[in-house]
Tab-separated table of C-alpha atoms in Angstrom:
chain	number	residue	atom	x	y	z
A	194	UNK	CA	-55.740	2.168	45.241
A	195	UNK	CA	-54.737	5.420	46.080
A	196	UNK	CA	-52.903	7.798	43.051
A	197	UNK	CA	-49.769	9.209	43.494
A	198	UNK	CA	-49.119	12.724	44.749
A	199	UNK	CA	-48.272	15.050	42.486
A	200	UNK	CA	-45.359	17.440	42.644
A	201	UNK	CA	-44.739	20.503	40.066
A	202	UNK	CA	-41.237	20.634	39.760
A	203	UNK	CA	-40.155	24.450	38.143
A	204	UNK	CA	-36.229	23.914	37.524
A	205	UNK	CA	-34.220	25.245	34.067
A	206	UNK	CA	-31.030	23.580	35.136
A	207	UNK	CA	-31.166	20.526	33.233
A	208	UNK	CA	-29.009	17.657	35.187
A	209	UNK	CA	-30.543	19.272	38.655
A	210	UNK	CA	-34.149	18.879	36.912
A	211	UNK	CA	-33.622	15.159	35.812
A	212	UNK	CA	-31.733	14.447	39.025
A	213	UNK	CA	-34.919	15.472	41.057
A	214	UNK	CA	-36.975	14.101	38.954
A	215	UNK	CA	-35.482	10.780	38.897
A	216	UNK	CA	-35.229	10.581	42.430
A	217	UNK	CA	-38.935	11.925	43.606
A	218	UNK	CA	-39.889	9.260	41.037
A	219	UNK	CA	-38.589	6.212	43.144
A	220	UNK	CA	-40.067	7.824	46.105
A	221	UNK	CA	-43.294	7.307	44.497
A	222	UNK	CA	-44.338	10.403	43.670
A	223	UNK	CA	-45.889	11.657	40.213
A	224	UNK	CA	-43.677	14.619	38.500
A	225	UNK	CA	-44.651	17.289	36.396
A	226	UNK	CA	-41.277	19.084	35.232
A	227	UNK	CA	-41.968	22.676	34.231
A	228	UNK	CA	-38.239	23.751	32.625
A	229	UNK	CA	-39.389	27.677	32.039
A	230	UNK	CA	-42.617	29.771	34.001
A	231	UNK	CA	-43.831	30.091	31.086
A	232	UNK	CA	-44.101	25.992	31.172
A	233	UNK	CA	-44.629	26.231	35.240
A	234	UNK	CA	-47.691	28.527	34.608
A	235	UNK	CA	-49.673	26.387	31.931
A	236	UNK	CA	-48.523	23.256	34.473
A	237	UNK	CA	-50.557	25.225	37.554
A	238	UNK	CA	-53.387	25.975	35.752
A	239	UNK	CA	-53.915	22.659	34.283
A	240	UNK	CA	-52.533	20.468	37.643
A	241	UNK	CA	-53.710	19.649	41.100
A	242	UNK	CA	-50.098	19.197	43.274
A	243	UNK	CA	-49.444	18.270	46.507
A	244	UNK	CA	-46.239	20.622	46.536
A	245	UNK	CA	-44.782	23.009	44.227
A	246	UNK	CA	-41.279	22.528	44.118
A	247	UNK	CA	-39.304	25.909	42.709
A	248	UNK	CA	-35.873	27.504	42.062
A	249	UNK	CA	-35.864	31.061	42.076
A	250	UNK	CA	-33.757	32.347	39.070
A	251	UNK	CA	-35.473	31.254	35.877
A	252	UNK	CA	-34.336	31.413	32.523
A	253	UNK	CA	-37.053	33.448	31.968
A	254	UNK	CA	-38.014	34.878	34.924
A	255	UNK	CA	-38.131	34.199	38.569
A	256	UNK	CA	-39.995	31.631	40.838
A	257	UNK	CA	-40.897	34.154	43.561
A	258	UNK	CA	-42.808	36.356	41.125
A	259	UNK	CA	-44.521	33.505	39.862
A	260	UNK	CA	-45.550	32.290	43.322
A	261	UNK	CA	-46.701	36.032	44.235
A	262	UNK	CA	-48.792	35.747	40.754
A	263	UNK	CA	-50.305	32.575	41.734
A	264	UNK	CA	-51.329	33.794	45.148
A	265	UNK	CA	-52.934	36.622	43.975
A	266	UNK	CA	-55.157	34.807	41.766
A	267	UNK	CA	-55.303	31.702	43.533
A	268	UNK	CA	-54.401	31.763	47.378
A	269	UNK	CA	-51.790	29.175	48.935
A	270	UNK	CA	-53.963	26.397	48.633
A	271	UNK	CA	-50.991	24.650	47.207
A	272	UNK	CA	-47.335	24.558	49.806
A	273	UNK	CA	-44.729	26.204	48.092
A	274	UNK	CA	-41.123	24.866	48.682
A	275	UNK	CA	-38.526	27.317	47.466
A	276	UNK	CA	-34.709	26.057	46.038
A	277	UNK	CA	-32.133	29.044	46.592
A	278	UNK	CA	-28.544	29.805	46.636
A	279	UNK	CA	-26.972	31.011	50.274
A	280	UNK	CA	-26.941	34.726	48.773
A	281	UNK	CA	-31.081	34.758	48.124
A	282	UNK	CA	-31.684	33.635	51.766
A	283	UNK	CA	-33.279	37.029	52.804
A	284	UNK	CA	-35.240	36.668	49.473
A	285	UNK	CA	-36.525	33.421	50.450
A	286	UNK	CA	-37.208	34.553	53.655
A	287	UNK	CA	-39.423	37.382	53.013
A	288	UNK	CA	-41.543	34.621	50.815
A	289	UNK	CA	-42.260	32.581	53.697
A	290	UNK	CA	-43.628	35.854	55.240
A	291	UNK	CA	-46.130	36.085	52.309
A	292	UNK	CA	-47.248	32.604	52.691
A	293	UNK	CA	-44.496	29.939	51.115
A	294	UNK	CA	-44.254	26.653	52.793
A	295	UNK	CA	-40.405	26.563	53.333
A	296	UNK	CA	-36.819	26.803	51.684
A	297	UNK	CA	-33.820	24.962	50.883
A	298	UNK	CA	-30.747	25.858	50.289
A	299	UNK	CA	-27.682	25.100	47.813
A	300	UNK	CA	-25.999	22.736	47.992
A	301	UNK	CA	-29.118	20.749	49.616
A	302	UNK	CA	-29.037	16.930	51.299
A	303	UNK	CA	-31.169	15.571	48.684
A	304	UNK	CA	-32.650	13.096	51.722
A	305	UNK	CA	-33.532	16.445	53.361
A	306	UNK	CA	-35.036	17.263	50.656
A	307	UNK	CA	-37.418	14.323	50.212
A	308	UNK	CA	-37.973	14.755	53.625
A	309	UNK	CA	-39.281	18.563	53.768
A	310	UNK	CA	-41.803	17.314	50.486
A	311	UNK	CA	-42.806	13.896	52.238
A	312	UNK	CA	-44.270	16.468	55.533
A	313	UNK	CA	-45.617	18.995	53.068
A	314	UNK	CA	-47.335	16.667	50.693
A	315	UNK	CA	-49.019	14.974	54.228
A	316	UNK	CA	-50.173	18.448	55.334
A	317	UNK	CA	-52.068	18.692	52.173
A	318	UNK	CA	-53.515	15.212	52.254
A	319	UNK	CA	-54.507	16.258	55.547
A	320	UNK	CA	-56.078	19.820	54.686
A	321	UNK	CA	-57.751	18.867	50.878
A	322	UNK	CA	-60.885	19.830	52.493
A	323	UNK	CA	-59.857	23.218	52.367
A	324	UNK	CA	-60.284	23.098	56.370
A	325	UNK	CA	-58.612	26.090	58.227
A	326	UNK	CA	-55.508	25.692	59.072
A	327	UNK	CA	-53.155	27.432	62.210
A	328	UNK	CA	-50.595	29.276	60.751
A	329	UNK	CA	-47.321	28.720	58.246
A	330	UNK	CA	-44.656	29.173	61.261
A	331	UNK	CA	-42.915	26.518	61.866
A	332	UNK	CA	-44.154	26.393	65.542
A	333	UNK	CA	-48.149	26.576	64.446
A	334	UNK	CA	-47.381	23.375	61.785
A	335	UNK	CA	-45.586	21.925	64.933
A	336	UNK	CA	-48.439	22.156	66.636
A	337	UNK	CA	-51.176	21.493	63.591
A	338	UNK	CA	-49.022	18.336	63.368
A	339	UNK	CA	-49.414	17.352	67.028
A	340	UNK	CA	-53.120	17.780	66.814
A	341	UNK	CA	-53.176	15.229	63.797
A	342	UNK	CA	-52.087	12.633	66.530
A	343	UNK	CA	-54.151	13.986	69.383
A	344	UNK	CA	-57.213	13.852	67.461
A	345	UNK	CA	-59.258	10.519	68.553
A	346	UNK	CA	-57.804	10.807	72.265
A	347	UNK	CA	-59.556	11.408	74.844
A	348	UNK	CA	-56.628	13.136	76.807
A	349	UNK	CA	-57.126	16.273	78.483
A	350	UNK	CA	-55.808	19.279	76.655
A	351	UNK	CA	-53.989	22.622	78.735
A	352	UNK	CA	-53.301	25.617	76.406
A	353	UNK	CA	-51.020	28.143	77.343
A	354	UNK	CA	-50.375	31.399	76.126
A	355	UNK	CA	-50.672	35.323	76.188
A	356	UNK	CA	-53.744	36.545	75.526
A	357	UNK	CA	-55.371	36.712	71.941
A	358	UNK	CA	-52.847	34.151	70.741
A	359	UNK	CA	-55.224	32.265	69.540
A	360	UNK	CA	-56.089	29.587	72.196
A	361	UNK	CA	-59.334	28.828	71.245
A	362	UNK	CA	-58.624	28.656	67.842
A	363	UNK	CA	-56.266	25.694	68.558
A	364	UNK	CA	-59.172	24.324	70.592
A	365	UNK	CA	-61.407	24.615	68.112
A	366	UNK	CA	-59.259	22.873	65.319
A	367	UNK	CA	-58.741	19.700	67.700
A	368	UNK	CA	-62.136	19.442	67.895
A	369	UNK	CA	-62.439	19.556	64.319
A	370	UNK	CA	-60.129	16.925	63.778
A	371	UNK	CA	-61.633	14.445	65.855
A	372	UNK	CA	-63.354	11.860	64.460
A	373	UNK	CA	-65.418	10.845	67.550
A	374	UNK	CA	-66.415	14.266	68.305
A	375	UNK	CA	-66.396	16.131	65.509
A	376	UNK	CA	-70.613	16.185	64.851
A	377	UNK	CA	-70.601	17.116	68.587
A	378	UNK	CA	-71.231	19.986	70.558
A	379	UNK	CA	-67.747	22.403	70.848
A	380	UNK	CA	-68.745	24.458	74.064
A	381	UNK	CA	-66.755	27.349	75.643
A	382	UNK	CA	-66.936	29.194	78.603
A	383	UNK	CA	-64.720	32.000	79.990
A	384	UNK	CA	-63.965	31.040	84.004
A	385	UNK	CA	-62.851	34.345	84.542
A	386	UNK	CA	-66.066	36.312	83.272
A	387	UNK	CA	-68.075	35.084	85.902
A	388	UNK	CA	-68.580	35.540	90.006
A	389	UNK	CA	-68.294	31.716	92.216
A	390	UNK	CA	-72.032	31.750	91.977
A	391	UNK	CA	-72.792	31.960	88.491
A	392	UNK	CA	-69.443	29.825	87.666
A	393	UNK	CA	-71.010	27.219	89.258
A	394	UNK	CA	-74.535	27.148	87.732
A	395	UNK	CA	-72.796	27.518	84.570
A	396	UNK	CA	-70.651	24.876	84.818
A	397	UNK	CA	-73.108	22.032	86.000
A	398	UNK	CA	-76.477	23.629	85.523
A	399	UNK	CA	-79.223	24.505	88.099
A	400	UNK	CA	-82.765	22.833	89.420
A	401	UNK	CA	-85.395	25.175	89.325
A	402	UNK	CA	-85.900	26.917	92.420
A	403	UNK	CA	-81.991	26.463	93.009
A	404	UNK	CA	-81.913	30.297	93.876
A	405	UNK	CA	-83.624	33.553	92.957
A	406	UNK	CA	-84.321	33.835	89.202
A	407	UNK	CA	-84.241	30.573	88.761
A	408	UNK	CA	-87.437	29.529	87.586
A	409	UNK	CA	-86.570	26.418	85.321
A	410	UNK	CA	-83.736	23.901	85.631
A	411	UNK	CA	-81.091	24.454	82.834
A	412	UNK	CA	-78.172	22.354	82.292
A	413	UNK	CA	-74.876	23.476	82.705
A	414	UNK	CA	-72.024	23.246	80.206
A	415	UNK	CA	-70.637	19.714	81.120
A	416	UNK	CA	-73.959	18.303	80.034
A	417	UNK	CA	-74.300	20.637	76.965
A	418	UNK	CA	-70.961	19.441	76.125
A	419	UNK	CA	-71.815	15.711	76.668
A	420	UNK	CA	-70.058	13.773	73.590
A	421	UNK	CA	-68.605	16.625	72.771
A	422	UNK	CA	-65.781	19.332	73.774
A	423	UNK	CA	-65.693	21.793	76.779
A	424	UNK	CA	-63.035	24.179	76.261
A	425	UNK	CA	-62.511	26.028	80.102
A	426	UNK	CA	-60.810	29.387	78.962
A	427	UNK	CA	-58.809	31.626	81.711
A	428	UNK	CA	-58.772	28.440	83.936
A	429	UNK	CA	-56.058	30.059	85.620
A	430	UNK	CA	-58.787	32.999	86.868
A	431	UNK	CA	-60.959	29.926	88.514
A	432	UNK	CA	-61.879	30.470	92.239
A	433	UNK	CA	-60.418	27.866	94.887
A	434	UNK	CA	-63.826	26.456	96.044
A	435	UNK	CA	-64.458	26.252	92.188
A	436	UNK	CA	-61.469	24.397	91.616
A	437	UNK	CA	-62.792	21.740	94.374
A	438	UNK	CA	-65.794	21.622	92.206
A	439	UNK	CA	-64.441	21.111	88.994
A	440	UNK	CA	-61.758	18.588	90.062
A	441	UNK	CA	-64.344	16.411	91.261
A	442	UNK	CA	-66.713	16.149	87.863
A	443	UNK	CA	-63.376	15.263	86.296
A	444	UNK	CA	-62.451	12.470	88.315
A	445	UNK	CA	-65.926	11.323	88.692
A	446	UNK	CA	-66.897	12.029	85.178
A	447	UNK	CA	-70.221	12.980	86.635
A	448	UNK	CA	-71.738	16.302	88.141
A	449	UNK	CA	-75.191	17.606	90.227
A	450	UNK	CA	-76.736	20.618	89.193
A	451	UNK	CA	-76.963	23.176	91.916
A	452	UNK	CA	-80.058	22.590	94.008
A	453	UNK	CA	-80.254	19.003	92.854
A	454	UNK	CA	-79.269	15.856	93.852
A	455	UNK	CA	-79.072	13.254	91.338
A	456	UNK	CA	-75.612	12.461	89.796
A	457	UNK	CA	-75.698	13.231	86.087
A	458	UNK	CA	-72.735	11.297	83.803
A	459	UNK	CA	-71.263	13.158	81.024
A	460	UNK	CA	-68.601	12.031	78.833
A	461	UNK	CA	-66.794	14.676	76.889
A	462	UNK	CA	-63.214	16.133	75.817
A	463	UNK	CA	-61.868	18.782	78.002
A	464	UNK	CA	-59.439	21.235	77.667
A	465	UNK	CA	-58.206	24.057	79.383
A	466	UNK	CA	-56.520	27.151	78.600
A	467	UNK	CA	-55.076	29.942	80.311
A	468	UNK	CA	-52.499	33.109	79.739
A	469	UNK	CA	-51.316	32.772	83.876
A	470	UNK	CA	-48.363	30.368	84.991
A	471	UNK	CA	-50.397	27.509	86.876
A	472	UNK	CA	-47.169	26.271	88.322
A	473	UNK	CA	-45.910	29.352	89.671
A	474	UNK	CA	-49.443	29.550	91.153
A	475	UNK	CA	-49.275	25.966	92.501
A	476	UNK	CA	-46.335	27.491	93.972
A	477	UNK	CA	-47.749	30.479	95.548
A	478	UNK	CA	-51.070	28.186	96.446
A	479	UNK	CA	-53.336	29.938	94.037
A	480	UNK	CA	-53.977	26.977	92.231
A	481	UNK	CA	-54.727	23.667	93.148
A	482	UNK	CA	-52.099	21.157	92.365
A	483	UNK	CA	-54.413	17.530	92.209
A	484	UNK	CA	-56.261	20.112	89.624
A	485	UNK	CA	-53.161	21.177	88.090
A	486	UNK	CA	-51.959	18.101	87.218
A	487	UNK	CA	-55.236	16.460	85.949
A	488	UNK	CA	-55.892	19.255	83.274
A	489	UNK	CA	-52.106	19.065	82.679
A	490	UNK	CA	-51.830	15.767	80.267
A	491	UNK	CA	-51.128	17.313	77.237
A	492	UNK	CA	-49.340	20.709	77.186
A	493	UNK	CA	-49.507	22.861	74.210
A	494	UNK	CA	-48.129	26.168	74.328
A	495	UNK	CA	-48.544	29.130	72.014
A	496	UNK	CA	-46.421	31.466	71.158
A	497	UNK	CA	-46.768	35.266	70.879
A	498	UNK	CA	-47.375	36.677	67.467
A	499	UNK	CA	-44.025	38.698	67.934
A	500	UNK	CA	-41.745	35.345	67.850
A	501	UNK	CA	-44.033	34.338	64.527
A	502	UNK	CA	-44.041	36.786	62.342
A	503	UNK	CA	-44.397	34.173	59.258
A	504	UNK	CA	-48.063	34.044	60.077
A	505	UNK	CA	-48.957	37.749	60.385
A	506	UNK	CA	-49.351	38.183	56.685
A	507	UNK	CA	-50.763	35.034	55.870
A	508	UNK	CA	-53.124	35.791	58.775
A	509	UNK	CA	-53.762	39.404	57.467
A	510	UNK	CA	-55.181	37.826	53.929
A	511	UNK	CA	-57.444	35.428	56.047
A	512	UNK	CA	-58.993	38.402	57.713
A	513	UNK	CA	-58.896	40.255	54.248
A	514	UNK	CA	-61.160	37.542	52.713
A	515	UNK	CA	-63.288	37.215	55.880
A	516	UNK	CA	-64.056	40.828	55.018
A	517	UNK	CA	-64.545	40.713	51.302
A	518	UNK	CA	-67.181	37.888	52.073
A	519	UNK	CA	-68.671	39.919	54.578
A	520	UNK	CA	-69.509	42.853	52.358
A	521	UNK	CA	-69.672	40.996	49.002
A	522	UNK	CA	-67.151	43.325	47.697
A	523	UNK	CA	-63.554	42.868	45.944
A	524	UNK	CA	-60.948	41.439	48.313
A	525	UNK	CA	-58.836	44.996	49.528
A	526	UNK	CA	-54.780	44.724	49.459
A	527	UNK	CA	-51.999	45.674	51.609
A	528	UNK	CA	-49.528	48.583	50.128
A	529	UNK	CA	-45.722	47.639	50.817
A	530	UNK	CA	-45.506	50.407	53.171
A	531	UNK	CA	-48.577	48.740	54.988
A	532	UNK	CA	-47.130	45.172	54.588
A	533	UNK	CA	-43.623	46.665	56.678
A	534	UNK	CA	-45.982	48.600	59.267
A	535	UNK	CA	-47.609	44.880	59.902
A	536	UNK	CA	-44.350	43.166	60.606
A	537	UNK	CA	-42.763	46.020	62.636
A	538	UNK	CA	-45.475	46.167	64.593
A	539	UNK	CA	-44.958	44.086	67.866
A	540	UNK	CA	-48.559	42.961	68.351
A	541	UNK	CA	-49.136	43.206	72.575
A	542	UNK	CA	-52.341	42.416	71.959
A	543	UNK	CA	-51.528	39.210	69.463
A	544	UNK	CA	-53.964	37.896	66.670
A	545	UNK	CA	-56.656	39.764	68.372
A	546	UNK	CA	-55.162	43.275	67.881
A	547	UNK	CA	-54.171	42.100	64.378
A	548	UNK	CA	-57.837	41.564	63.547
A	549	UNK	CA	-59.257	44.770	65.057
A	550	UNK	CA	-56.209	46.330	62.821
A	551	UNK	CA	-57.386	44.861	59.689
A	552	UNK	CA	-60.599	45.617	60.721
A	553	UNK	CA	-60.260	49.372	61.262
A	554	UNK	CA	-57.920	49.774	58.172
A	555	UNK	CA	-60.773	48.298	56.143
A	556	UNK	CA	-63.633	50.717	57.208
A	557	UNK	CA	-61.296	53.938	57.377
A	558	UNK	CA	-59.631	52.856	53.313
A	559	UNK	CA	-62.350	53.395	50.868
A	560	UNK	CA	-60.143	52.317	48.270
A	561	UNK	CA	-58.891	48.757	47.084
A	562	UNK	CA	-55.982	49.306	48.949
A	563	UNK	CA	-54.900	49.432	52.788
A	564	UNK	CA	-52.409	52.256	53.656
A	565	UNK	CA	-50.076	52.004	56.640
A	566	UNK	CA	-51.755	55.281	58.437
A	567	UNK	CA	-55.131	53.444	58.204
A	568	UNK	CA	-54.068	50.653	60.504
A	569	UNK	CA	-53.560	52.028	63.943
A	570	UNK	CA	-55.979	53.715	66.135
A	571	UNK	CA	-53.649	56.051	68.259
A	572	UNK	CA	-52.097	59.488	65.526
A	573	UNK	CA	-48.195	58.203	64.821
A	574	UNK	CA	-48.196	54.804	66.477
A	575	UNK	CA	-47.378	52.939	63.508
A	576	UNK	CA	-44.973	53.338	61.690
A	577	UNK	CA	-43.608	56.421	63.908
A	578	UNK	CA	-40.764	59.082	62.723
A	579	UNK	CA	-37.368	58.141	63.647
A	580	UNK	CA	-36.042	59.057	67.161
A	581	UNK	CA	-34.925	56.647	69.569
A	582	UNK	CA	-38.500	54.383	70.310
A	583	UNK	CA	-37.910	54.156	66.328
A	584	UNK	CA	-33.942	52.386	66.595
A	585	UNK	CA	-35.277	50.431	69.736
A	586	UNK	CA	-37.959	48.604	67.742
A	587	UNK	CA	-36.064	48.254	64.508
A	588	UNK	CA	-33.437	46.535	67.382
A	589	UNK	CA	-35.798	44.202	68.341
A	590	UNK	CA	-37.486	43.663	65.052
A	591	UNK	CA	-33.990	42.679	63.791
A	592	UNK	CA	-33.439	39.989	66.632
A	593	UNK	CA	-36.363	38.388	66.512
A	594	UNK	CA	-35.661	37.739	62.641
A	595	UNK	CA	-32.093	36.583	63.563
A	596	UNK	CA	-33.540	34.495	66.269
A	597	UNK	CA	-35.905	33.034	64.546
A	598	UNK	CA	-33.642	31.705	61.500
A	599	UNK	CA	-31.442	30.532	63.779
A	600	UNK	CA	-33.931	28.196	65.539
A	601	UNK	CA	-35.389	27.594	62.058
A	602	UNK	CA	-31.674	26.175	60.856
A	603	UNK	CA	-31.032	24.205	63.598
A	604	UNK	CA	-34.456	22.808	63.569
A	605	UNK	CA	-33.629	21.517	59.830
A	606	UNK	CA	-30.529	19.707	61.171
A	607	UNK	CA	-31.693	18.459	64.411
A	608	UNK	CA	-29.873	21.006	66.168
A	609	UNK	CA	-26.647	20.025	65.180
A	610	UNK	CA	-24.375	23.031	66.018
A	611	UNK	CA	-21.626	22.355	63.511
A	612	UNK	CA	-23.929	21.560	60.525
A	613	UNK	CA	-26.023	24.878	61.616
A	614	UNK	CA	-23.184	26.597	61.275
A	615	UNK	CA	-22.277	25.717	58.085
A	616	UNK	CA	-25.670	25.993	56.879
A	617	UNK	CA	-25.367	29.639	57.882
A	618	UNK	CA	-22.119	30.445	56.846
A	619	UNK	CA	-20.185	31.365	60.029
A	620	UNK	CA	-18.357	29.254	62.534
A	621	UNK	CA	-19.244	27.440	65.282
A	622	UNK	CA	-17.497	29.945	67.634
A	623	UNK	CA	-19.744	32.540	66.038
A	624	UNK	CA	-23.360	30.626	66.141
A	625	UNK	CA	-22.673	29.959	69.757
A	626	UNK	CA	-21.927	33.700	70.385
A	627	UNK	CA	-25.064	34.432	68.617
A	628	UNK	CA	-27.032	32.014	71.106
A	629	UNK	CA	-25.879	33.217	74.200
A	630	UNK	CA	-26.520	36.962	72.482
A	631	UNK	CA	-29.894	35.993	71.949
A	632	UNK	CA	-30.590	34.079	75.014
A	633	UNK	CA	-30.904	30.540	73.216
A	634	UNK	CA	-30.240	28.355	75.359
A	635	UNK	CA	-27.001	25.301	74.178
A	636	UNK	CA	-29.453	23.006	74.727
A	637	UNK	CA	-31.041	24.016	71.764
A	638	UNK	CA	-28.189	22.677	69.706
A	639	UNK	CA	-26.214	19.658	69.776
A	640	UNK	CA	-22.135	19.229	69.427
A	641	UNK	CA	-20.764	17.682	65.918
């Protein structure tokens, strides 16, 4: 029989305390009631929860400082759901950027409530291992969540997204999660890295003899894959006669090496990713659309960096530890001013310019902490002096945090407008305005 999860429950106010406790009870959880941090603290140290549940203002201190505390020491192995009044929302905000699960404001639908613990406490079942995980955004936990169900299917996979956003990452983790395929090969190969020619032999292998150089047969990656997972990056960069080819071994789940002629089976996952539009190139007749819509099952698109800048920071302290590991020295830390550089930043280059960031800010700090000038390679590119480039980027900074806690609300209540709005604490009139400001489109939101 399985044991209850556990929730830590830090609340001073003592009918909201019992009230929460009483109710998480019948839900079947476990509850450890910490009334003080002082009491939340020894709790932590002693407890392994599913969710920490947390106000903000303590008697005796504050549950945002206490998180920060616990991170330091600890990590965010544990999901963090913050309780706050309207007036802390930019408080709780900025924790999510440091690596909190959520928040939830006062007055709260107590069934929401439940709800936002029932999801967190399943992404920890789900991650005990200690597995990597995608991202805190909402949109990377959308899409850890979708992988959850994917896993076990043999469905073919298309990833879309700009480039360094982390496509093969996603690939990668899908792999991971399936059960059939997990102890199998994970193979990946760049289409648009290679001329027709080589694409070919690299794809489904080569007799020897085939052509010049080759002077033993080697199988290609469908058969190296075989039981496994091909991931096709940049399938968008694929040449025409290629995308014959390829077509074919997926509908005939079989391929013949170049300068052979025996049929070879191969069973495996596949999926594809690319940072092009494949429809608009169906369109223009760039891409073939029997191909198109074979690798198109499943469509999983990620987003730029820029539109999630929850995971920046929580990415940030992945590379940090990578890097402490690396050189078997103490973990280095961000400065505040280096921390605001990061999430001005607009990141053209995604999670791949983040990393070569981190990276470069690491060898040029010989200290234990980062500094913002250490970050960037180009003299007064981050964080620059004023001026107009300055107010343009603040601009957009500032909308893309508006935006984004506007989808963020009306994702907590289904996208109903009128609920949204009082969420928020403006009208109706005034979160459609917003919408059409931002470019959101109504059907984002439904009436109420």
């Amino acid at each position: 029989m399985n044991a209850r999860p556990r929730l830590c429950l830090i609340e001073d106010d003592a009918i909201m305390g019992e009230s929460l406790c009483d109710r998480f009870e019948l839900e079947g959880y476990a509850v450890d009631w910490a009334r003080s941090v002082a009491e939340a603290r020894e709790r932590l140290t002693r407890g392994d929860y599913a969710v920490v549940l947390s106000d903000i203002r303590l008697g005796d201190g504050y549950g945002d400082e206490l998180f920060l505390e616990w991170q330091e020491s600890h990590g965010v192995s544990v999901p963090w759901l913050f309780i706050t009044a309207y007036g802390a929302v930019d408080r709780a905000v900025a924790l999510l950027k440091r690596g909190a699960a959520d928040y939830i404001t006062k007055p709260f639908d107590l069934d929401a409530l439940v709800d936002k613990v029932a999801d967190l406490a399943n992404d920890r079942g789900e991650n005990a291992s200690g597995e990597t995980t995608l991202g805190t955004s909402a949109a990377m936990r959308r899409i850890s969540a979708l992988l959850g169900r994917l896993a076990g299917q043999a469905s073919t996979v298309l990833i879309t997204g700009e480039s360094g956003t982390g496509k093969e990452a996603v690939a990668r983790e899908l792999h991971r999660l399936d059960p059939l395929r997990s102890d199998q090969p994970f193979v990946p190969v760049n289409c648009g890295g290679l001329t027709e020619t080589l694409l070919e032999a690299e794809l489904f292998g080569h007799e020897k003899g085939a052509f010049t150089g080759a002077v033993r047969a080697r199988p290609g990656v469908f058969e190296q894959a075989h039981g496994g997972t091909l991931f096709l990056d940049e399938i968008g960069d694929m040449p025409p006669v290629m995308q014959v080819k390829l077509l074919r071994a997926i509908q005939e789940r079989q391929i013949v090496r170049v300068g052979g002629e025996k049929p070879i089976p191969v069973e495996l996952r596949l999926i594809c990713a690319t940072h092009r539009d494949l429809l608009e190139m169906v369109r223009e007749g760039q891409f073939r659309e029997d191909l198109y819509y074979r690798i198109h099952v499943i469509h999983l698109r990620i987003p730029p960096l820029r539109d999630r800048p929850e995971d920046i920071l929580w990415l940030v302290r992945r590379f940090l530890d990578a890097d402490a590991r690396e050189r078997g020295e103490p973990r280095k830390t961000l400065t505040p001013p280096a921390e605001n550089a990061l999430l001005r930043h607009r990141w053209p280059g995604n999670i791949r310019e983040l990393k070569h960031a981190i990276e470069r800010a690491c060898i040029m700090s010989p200290g234990p902490n980062l500094q913002a000038d250490s970050l960037f390679d180009e003299p007064g590119e981050e964080p620059s002096t004023g001026g107009e480039a300055e107010g343009a980027r603040l601009r957009q900074y500032l909308q893309a945090c508006e935006e984004s806690y506007i989808l963020r609300a009306l994702e907590l209540h289904d996208g109903h407008i009128a609920n949204t709005a009082a969420n928020l604490g403006i009208s109706r009139k005034n979160l459609w305005e917003r919408m059409k400001r931002l470019g959101l489109s109504p059907d984002t939101g439904r009436q109420g």
